[in-house]
Tab-separated table of C-alpha atoms in Angstrom:
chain	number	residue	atom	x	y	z
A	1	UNK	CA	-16.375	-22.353	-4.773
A	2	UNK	CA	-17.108	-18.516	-3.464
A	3	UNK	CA	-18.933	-17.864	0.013
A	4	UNK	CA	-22.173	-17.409	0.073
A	5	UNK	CA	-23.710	-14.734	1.679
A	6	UNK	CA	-24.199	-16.208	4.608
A	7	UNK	CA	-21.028	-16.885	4.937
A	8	UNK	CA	-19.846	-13.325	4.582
A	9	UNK	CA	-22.033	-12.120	7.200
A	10	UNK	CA	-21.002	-14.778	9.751
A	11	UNK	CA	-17.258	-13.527	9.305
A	12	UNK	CA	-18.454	-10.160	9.778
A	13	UNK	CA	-19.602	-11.169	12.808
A	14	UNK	CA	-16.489	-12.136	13.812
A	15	UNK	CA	-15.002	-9.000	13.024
A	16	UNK	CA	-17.370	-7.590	15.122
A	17	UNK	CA	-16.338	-9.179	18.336
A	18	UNK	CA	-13.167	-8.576	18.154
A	19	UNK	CA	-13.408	-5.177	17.441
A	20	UNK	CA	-15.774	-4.720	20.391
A	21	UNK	CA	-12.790	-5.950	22.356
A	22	UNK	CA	-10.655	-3.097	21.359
A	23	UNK	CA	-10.789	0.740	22.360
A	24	UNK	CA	-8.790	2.492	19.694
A	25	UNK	CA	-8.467	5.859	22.299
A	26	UNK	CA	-6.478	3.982	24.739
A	27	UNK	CA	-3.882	2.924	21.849
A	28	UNK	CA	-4.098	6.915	21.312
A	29	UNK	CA	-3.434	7.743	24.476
A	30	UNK	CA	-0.364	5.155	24.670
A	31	UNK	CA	0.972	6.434	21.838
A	32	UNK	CA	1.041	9.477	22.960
A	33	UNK	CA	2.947	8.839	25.978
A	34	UNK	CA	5.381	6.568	23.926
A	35	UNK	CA	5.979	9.695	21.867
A	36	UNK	CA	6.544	11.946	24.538
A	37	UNK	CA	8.472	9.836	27.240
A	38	UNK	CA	10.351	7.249	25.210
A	39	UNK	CA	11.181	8.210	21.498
A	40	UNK	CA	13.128	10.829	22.418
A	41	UNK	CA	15.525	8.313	23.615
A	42	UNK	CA	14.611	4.649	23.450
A	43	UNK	CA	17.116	2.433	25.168
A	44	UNK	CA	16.818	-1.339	25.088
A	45	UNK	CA	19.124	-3.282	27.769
A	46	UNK	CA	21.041	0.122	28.461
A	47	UNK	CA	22.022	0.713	25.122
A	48	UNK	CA	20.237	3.707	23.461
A	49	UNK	CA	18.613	1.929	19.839
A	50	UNK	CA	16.715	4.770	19.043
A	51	UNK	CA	17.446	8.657	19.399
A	52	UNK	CA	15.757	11.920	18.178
A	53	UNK	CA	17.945	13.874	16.076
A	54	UNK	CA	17.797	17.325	16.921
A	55	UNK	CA	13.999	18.766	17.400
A	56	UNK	CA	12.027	16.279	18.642
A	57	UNK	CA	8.442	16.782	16.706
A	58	UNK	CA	5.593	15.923	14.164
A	59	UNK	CA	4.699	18.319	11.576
A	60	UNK	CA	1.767	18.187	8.926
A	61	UNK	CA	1.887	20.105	5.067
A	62	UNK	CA	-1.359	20.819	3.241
A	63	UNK	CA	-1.009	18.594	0.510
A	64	UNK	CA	-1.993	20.995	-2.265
A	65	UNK	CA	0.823	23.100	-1.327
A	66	UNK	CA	3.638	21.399	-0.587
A	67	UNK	CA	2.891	19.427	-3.897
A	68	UNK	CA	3.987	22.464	-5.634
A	69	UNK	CA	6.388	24.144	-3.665
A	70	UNK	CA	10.334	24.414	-4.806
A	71	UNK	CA	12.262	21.168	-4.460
A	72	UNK	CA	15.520	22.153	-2.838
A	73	UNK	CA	17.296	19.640	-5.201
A	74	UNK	CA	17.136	20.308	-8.546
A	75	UNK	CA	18.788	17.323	-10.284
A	76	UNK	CA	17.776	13.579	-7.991
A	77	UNK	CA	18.819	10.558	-9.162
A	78	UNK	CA	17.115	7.356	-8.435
A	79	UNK	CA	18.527	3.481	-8.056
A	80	UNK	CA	16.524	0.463	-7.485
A	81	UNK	CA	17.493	-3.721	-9.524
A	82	UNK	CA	14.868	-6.082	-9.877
A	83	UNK	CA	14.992	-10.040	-10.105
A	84	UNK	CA	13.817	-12.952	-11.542
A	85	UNK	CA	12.999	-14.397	-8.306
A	86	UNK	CA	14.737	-17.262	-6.836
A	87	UNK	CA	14.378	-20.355	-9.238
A	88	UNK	CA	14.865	-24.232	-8.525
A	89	UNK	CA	16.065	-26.842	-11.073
A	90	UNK	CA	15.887	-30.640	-11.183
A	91	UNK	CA	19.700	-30.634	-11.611
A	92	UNK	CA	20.064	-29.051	-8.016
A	93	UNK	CA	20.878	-25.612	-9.080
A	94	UNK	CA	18.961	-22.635	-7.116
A	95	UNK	CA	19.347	-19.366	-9.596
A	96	UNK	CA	18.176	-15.920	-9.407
A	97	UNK	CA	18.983	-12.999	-11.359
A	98	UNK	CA	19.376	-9.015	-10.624
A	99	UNK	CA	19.100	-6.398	-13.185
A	100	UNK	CA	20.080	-2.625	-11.246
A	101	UNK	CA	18.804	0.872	-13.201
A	102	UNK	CA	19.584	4.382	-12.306
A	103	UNK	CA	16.933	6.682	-13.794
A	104	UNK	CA	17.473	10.539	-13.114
A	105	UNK	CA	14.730	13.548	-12.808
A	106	UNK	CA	15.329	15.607	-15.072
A	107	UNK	CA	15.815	12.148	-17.659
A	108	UNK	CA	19.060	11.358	-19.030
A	109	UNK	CA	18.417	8.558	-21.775
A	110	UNK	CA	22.134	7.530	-21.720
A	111	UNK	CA	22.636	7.307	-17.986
A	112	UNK	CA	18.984	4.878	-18.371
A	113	UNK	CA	20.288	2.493	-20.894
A	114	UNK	CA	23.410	1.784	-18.186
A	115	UNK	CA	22.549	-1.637	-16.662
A	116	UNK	CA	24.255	-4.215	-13.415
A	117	UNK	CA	23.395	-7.492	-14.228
A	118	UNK	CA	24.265	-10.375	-11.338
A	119	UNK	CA	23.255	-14.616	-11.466
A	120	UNK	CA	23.795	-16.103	-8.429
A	121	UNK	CA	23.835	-19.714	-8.211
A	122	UNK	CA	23.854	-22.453	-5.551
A	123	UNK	CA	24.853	-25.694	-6.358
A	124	UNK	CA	24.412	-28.432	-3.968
A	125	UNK	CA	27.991	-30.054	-5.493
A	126	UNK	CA	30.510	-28.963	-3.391
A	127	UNK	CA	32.790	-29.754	-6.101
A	128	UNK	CA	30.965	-26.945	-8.987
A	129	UNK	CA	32.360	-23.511	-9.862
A	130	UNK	CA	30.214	-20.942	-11.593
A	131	UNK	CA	32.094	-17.868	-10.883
A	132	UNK	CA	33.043	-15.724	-13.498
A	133	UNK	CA	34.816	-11.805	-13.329
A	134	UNK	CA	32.622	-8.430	-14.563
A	135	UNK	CA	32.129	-8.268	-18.022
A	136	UNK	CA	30.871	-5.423	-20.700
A	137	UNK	CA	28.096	-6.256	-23.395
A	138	UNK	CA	25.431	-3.583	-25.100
A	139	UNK	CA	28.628	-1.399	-26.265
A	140	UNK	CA	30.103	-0.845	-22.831
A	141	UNK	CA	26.758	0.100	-21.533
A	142	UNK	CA	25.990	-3.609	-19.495
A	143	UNK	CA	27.632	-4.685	-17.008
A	144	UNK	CA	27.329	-8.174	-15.558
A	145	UNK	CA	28.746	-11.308	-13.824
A	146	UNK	CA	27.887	-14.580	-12.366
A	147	UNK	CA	28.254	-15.056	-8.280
A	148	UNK	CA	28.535	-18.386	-7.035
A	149	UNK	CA	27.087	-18.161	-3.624
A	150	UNK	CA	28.629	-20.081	-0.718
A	151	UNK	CA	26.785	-23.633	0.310
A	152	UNK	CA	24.376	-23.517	3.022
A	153	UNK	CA	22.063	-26.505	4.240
A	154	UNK	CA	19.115	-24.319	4.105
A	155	UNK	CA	17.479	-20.885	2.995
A	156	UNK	CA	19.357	-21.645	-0.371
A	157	UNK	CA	16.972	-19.252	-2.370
A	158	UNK	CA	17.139	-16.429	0.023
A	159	UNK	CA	20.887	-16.255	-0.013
A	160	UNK	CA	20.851	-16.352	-4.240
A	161	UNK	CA	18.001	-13.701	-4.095
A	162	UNK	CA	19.864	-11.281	-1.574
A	163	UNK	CA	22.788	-11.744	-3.061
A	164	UNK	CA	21.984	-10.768	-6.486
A	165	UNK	CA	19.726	-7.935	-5.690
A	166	UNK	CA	22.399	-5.932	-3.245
A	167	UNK	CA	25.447	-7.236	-5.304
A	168	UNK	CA	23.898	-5.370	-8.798
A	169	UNK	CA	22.432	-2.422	-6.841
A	170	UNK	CA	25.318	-1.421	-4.814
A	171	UNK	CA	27.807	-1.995	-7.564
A	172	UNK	CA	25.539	0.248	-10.490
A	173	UNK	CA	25.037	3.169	-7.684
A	174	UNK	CA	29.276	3.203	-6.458
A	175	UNK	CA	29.828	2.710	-10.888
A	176	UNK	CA	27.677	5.229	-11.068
A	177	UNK	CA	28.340	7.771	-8.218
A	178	UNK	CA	29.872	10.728	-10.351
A	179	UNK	CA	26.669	10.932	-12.252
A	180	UNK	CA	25.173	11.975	-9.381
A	181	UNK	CA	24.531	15.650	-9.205
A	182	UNK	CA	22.397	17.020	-6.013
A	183	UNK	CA	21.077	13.803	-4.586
A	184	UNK	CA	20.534	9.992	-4.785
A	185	UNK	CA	18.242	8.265	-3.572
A	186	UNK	CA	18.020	4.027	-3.437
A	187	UNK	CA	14.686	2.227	-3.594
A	188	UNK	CA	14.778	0.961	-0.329
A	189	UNK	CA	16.928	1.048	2.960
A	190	UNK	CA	20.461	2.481	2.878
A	191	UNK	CA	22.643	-0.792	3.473
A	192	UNK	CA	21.853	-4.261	2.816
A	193	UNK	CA	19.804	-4.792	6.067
A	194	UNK	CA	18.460	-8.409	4.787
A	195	UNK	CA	22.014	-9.474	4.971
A	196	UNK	CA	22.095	-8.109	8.780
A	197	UNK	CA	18.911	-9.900	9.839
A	198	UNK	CA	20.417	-13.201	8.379
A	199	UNK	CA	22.251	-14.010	12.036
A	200	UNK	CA	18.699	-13.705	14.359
A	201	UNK	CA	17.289	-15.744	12.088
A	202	UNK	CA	19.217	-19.201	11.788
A	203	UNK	CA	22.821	-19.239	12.742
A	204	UNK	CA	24.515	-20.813	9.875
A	205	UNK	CA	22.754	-18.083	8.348
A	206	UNK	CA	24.800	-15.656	10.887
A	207	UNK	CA	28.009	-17.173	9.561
A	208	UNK	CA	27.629	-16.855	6.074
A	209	UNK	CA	26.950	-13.214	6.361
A	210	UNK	CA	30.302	-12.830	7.658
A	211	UNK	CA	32.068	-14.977	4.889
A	212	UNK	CA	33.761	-13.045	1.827
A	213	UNK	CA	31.139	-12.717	-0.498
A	214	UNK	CA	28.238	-11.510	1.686
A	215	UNK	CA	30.938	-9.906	3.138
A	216	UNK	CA	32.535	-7.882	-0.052
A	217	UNK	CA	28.386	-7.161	-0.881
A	218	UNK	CA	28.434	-5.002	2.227
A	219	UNK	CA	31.432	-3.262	1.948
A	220	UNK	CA	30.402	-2.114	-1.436
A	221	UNK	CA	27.712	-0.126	0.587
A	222	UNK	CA	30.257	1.207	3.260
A	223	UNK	CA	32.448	2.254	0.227
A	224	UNK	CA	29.135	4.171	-1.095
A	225	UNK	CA	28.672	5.870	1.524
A	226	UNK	CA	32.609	6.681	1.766
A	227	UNK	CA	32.559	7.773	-2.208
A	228	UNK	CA	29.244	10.738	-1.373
A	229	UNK	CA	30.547	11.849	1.211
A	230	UNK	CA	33.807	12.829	-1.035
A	231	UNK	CA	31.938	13.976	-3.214
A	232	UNK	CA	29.646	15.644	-0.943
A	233	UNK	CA	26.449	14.962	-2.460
A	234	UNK	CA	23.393	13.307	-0.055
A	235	UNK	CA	22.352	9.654	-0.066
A	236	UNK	CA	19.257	8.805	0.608
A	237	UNK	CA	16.908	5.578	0.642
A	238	UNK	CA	13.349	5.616	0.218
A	239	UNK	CA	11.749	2.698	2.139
A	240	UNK	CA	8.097	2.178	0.428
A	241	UNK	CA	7.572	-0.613	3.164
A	242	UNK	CA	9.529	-0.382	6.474
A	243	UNK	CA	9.263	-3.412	8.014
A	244	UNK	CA	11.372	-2.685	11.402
A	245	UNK	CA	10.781	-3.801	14.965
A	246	UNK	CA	13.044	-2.095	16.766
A	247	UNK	CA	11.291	0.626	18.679
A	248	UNK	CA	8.099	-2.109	19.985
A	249	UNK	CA	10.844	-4.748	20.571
A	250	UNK	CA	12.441	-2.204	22.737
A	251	UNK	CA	9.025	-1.076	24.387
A	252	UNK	CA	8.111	-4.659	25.452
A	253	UNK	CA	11.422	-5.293	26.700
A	254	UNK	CA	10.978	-1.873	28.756
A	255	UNK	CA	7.504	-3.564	30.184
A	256	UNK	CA	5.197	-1.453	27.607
A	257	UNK	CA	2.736	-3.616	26.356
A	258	UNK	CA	2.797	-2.590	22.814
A	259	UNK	CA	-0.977	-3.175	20.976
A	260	UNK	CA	1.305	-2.389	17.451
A	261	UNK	CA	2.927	-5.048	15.707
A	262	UNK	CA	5.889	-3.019	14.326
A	263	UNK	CA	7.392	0.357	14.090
A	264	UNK	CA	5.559	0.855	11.075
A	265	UNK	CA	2.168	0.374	12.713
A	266	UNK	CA	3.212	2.617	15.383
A	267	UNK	CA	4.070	5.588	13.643
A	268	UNK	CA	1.376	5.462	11.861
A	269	UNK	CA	-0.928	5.545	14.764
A	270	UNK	CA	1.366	8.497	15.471
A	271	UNK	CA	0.694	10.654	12.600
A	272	UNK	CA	-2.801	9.487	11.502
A	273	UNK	CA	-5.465	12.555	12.161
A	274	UNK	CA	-9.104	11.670	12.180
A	275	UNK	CA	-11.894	14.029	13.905
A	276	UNK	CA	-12.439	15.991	15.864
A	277	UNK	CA	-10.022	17.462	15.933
A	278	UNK	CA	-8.142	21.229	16.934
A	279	UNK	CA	-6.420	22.660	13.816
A	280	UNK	CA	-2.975	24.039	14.761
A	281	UNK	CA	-2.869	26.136	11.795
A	282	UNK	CA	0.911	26.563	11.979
A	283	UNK	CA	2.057	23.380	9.913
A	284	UNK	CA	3.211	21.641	13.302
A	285	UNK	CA	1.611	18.614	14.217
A	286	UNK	CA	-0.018	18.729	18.122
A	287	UNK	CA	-1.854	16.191	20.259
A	288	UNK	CA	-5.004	18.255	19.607
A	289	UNK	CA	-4.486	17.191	16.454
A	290	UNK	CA	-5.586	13.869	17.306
A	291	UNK	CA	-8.784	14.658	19.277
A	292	UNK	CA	-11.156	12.794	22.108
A	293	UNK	CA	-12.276	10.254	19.251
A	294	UNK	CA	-11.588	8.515	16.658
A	295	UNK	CA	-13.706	9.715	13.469
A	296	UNK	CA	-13.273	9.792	9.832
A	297	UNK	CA	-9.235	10.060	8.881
A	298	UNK	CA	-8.426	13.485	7.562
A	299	UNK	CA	-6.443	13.232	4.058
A	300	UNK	CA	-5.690	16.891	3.362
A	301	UNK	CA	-2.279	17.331	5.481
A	302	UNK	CA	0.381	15.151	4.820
A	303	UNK	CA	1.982	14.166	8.753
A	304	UNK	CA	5.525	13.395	9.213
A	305	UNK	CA	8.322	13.044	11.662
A	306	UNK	CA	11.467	14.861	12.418
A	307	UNK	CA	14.506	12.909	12.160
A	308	UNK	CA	16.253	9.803	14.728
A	309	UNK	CA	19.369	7.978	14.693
A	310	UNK	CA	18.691	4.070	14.746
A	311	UNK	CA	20.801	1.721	16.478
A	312	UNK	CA	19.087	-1.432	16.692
A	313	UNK	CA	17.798	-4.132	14.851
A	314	UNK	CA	19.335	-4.610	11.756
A	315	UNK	CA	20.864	-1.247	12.214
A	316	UNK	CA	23.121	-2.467	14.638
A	317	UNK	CA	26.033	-3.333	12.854
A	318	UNK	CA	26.237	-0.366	11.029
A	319	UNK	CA	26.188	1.664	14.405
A	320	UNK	CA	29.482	3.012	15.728
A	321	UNK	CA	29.284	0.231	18.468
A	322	UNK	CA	28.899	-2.200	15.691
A	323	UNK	CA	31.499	-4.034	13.428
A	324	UNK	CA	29.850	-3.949	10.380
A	325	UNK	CA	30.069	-7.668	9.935
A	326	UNK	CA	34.265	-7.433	9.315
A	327	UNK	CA	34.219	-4.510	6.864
A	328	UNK	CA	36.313	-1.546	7.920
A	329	UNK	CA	35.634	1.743	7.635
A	330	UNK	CA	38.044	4.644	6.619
A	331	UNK	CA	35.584	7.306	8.035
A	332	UNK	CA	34.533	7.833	11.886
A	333	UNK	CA	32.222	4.888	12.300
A	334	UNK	CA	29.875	7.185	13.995
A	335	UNK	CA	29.137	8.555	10.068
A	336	UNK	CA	27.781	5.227	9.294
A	337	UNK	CA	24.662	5.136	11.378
A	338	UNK	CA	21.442	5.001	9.929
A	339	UNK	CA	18.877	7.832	10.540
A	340	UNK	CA	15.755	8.166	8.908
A	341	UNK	CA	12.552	9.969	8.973
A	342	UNK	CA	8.298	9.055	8.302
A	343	UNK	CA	5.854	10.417	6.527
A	344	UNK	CA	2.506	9.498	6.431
A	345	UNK	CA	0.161	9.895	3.408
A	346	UNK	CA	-3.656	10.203	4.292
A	347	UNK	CA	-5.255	9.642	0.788
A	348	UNK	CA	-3.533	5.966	0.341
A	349	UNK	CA	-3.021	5.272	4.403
A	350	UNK	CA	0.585	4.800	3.327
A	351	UNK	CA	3.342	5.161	5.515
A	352	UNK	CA	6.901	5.223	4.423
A	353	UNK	CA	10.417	6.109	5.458
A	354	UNK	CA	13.611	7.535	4.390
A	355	UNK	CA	16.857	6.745	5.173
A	356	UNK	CA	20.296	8.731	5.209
A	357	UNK	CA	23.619	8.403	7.147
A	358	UNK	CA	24.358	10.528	9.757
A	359	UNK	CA	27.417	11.419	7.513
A	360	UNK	CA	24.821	13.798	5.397
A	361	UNK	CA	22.344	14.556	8.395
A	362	UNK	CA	23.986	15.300	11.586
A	363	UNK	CA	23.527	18.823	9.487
A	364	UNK	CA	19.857	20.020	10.597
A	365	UNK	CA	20.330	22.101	7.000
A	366	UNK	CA	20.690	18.649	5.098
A	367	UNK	CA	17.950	17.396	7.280
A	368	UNK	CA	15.449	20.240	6.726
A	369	UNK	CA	16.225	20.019	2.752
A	370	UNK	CA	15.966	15.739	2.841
A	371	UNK	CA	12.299	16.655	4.394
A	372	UNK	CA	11.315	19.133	2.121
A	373	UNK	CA	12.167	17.276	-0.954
A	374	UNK	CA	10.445	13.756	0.049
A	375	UNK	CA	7.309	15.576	1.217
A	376	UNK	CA	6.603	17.542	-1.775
A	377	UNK	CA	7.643	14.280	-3.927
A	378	UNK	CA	5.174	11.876	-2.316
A	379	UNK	CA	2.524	14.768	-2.221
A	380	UNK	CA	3.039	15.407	-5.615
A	381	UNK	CA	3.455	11.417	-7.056
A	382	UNK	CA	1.043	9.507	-4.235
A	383	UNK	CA	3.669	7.680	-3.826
A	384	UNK	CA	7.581	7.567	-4.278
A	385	UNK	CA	9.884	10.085	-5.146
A	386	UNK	CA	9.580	10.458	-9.086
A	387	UNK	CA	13.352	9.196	-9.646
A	388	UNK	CA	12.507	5.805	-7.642
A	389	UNK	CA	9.461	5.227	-9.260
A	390	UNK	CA	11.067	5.981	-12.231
A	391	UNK	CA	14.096	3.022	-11.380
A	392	UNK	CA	11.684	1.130	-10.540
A	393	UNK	CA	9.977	0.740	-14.162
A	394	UNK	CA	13.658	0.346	-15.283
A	395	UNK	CA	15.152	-2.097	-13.063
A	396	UNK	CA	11.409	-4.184	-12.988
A	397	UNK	CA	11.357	-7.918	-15.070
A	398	UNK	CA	7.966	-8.479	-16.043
A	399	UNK	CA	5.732	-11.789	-15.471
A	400	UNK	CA	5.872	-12.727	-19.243
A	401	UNK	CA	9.962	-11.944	-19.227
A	402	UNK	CA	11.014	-13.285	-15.642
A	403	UNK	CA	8.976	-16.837	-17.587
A	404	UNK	CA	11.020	-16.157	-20.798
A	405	UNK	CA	14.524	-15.838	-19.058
A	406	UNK	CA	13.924	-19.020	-16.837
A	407	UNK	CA	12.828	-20.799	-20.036
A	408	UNK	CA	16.681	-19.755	-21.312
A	409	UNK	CA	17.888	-21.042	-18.505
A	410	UNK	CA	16.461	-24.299	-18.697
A	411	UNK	CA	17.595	-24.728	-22.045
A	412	UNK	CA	21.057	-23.421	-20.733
A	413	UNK	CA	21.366	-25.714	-18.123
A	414	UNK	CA	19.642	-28.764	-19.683
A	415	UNK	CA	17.053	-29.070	-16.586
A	416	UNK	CA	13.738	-28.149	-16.270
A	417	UNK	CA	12.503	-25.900	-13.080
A	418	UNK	CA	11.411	-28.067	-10.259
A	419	UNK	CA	7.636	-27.385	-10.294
A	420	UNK	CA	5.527	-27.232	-7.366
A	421	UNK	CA	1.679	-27.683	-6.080
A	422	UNK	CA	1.287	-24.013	-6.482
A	423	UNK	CA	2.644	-24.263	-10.358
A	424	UNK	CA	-0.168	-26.738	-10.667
A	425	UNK	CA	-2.968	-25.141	-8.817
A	426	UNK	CA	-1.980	-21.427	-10.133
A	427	UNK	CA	-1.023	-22.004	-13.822
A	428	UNK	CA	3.228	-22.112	-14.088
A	429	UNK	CA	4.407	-18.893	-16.017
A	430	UNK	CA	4.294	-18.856	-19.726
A	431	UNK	CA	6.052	-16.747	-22.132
């Protein structure tokens, strides 16, 4: 049954008090000040979490422009894996499978048909084994294996689904590093930061990120970073939706009553224009910018941020206070750290990030370049950098094919899925 009108309007009602509640010029106004007097240098219990890196500033591009300006990096590669989804069977199993792509810009057909394939499993027998050691199919051009994941009580399916997605992504970008001409850049965040959040969220959680094979997962990241540096070739992530909390979690602990529910949200209020308001004209992003009010959003200037260092959160154990959960590493640990930069896109409201060590970006040149590319890609695509997106549609399992391979598994295994309400009230996948 749909709502009736009626019904509409009465919610929009609602909507109405609550918005009457809010004055969107005093979230301005903090912003502002949370720009100017705590981003520079954000410390949370003492310990500095969040730092500018270098110029401290927000800058805007005329889209039309920078859309067809000269990318300082010629040849980008792109890396992003795909899954199944986490799947339950009657005979206890919990499955899920990752399929990793790197796609390149200009296109290289043979690096595309190169595939990681990882299936995890959990098996509530203590007793089962399902490992197995890399193997080559598809004439040397697939490589896969099957993970057994260690036991937990709970959060079964997350660990499978983590597991598999990091274990075939790092492993096809470190196969693959060599390929890699002027820059590479990950679908997503830089290390394996669901792994990192596993401890704050239950602790037998905690512990299992710290056992060998969540363990060995990570350290194929701190090995990729390790391997570009040698080479000396940038690597980048491109985060389409951050989802941190460390600079509001470190606001509220300061006694600033944050009105934004993450980072994400607050950056955005950050580099959102809407009229009035004064135009710099110099590319540089200014509080006039903003203006008195908050009118219609501009969308011809794409806003972004200069660069910070990020040492909280799930950051944290990749800072050079933190122990990486075990792993060593060869290089000063300081190299490690995440940094990252936002941009904000006007025409889709869009905000998104990207990630590099501070191996590649303690250099303001490599910083300045990083910015220049990512801008004019996201002007240019609406969206990701063309090398991701193009990953993306390599490393993605469709509906009809994520139905088809758990249908092979079920014959495999000799157990149907274990269905749920939803199955019923949604219509279970077909193939």
């Amino acid at each position: 049954m749909t709502l009736d009108p009626i019904h509409v309007e009465n919610i929009a009602r609602l909507a109405y008090g609550i918005g009457g509640d809010v004055d969107a010029t005093d979230h301005d106004d903090l912003a502002e000040r949370v720009w100017r007097e705590w981003l520079p240098e954000l410390r949370r219990d003492g310990r500095v979490v969040l730092a500018a890196l270098g110029d401290h500033e927000r800058h805007r591009a005329a889209i039309d422009d920078v859309a067809l300006a000269e990318r300082p990096f010629e040849a980008v590669h792109g890396l992003d894996s795909g899954t199944i989804n986490p799947t339950t069977f009657k005979n206890g199993l919990v499955v899920d499978v990752a399929h990793a792509a790197m796609a390149s810009s200009p296109t290289d057909l043979d690096l595309h048909r190169d595939r990681t394939i990882v299936a995890t499993v959990h098996a509530g027998d203590s007793t089962a084994g399902f490992d197995s050691e890399w193997t080559r199919r598809d004439e040397g051009h697939t490589k896969q294996r099957v993970l057994h994941v260690p036991r937990v009580n709970r959060y079964a399916e997350r660990v499978v689904h983590a597991l598999a997605l990091y274990l075939a992504e790092g492993t096809h970008a470190l196969d693959h590093a060599d390929r890699v001409e002027d820059l590479l850049v990950l679908d997503g965040p830089i290390y394996p930061k669901e792994l990192f959040t596993w401890g704050d969220r239950d602790p037998e959680l905690g512990a299992l990120a710290r056992e060998a094979k969540p363990r060995a997962v990570i350290e194929t990241y701190v090995r990729l970073v390790e391997r570009f540096v040698e080479l000396d070739v940038p690597l980048a992530g491109f985060v389409k939706n951050p989802a941190s909390g460390t600079a509001v979690r470190a606001l509220s602990r300061a006694g600033v009553e944050s009105p934004w529910p993450d980072d994400t949200a607050l950056f955005t209020r950050l580099l959102e224009r809407r009229e009035p308001y004064g135009a710099a004209g110099d590319g540089e992003f200014t509080d006039d910018d903003r203006g008195a009010e908050r009118g219609a959003r501009l969308d011809d200037d794409l806003t972004f941020t200069t660069w910070f260092r990020s040492r909280g959160g799930a950051d944290a154990p990749m800072a050079a206070d933190g122990d990486a959960l075990g792993v060593d590493r060869e290089l000063d640990p300081e190299l490690y750290e995440p940094t990252f930069m936002v941009v904000y896109d006007p025409r889709t409201d869009v905000t998104y990030k990207l990630e590099a060590p501070y191996a590649f970006t303690r250099d303001a040149g490599t910083r300045e370049r990083l910015t220049r590319q990512v801008v004019a890609e996201v002007a240019a695509t609406r969206g990701p950098p063309e090398p991701v997106a193009k990953a993306d549609a390599l490393a993605r399992i469709s509906a009809s094919e994520k139905a088809a391979l758990r249908r092979k598994f079920e014959e495999r295994l000799g157990s149907d899925q274990q269905a749920t309400y939803d199955d019923l009230r949604w219509g279970k996948e077909t193939y």
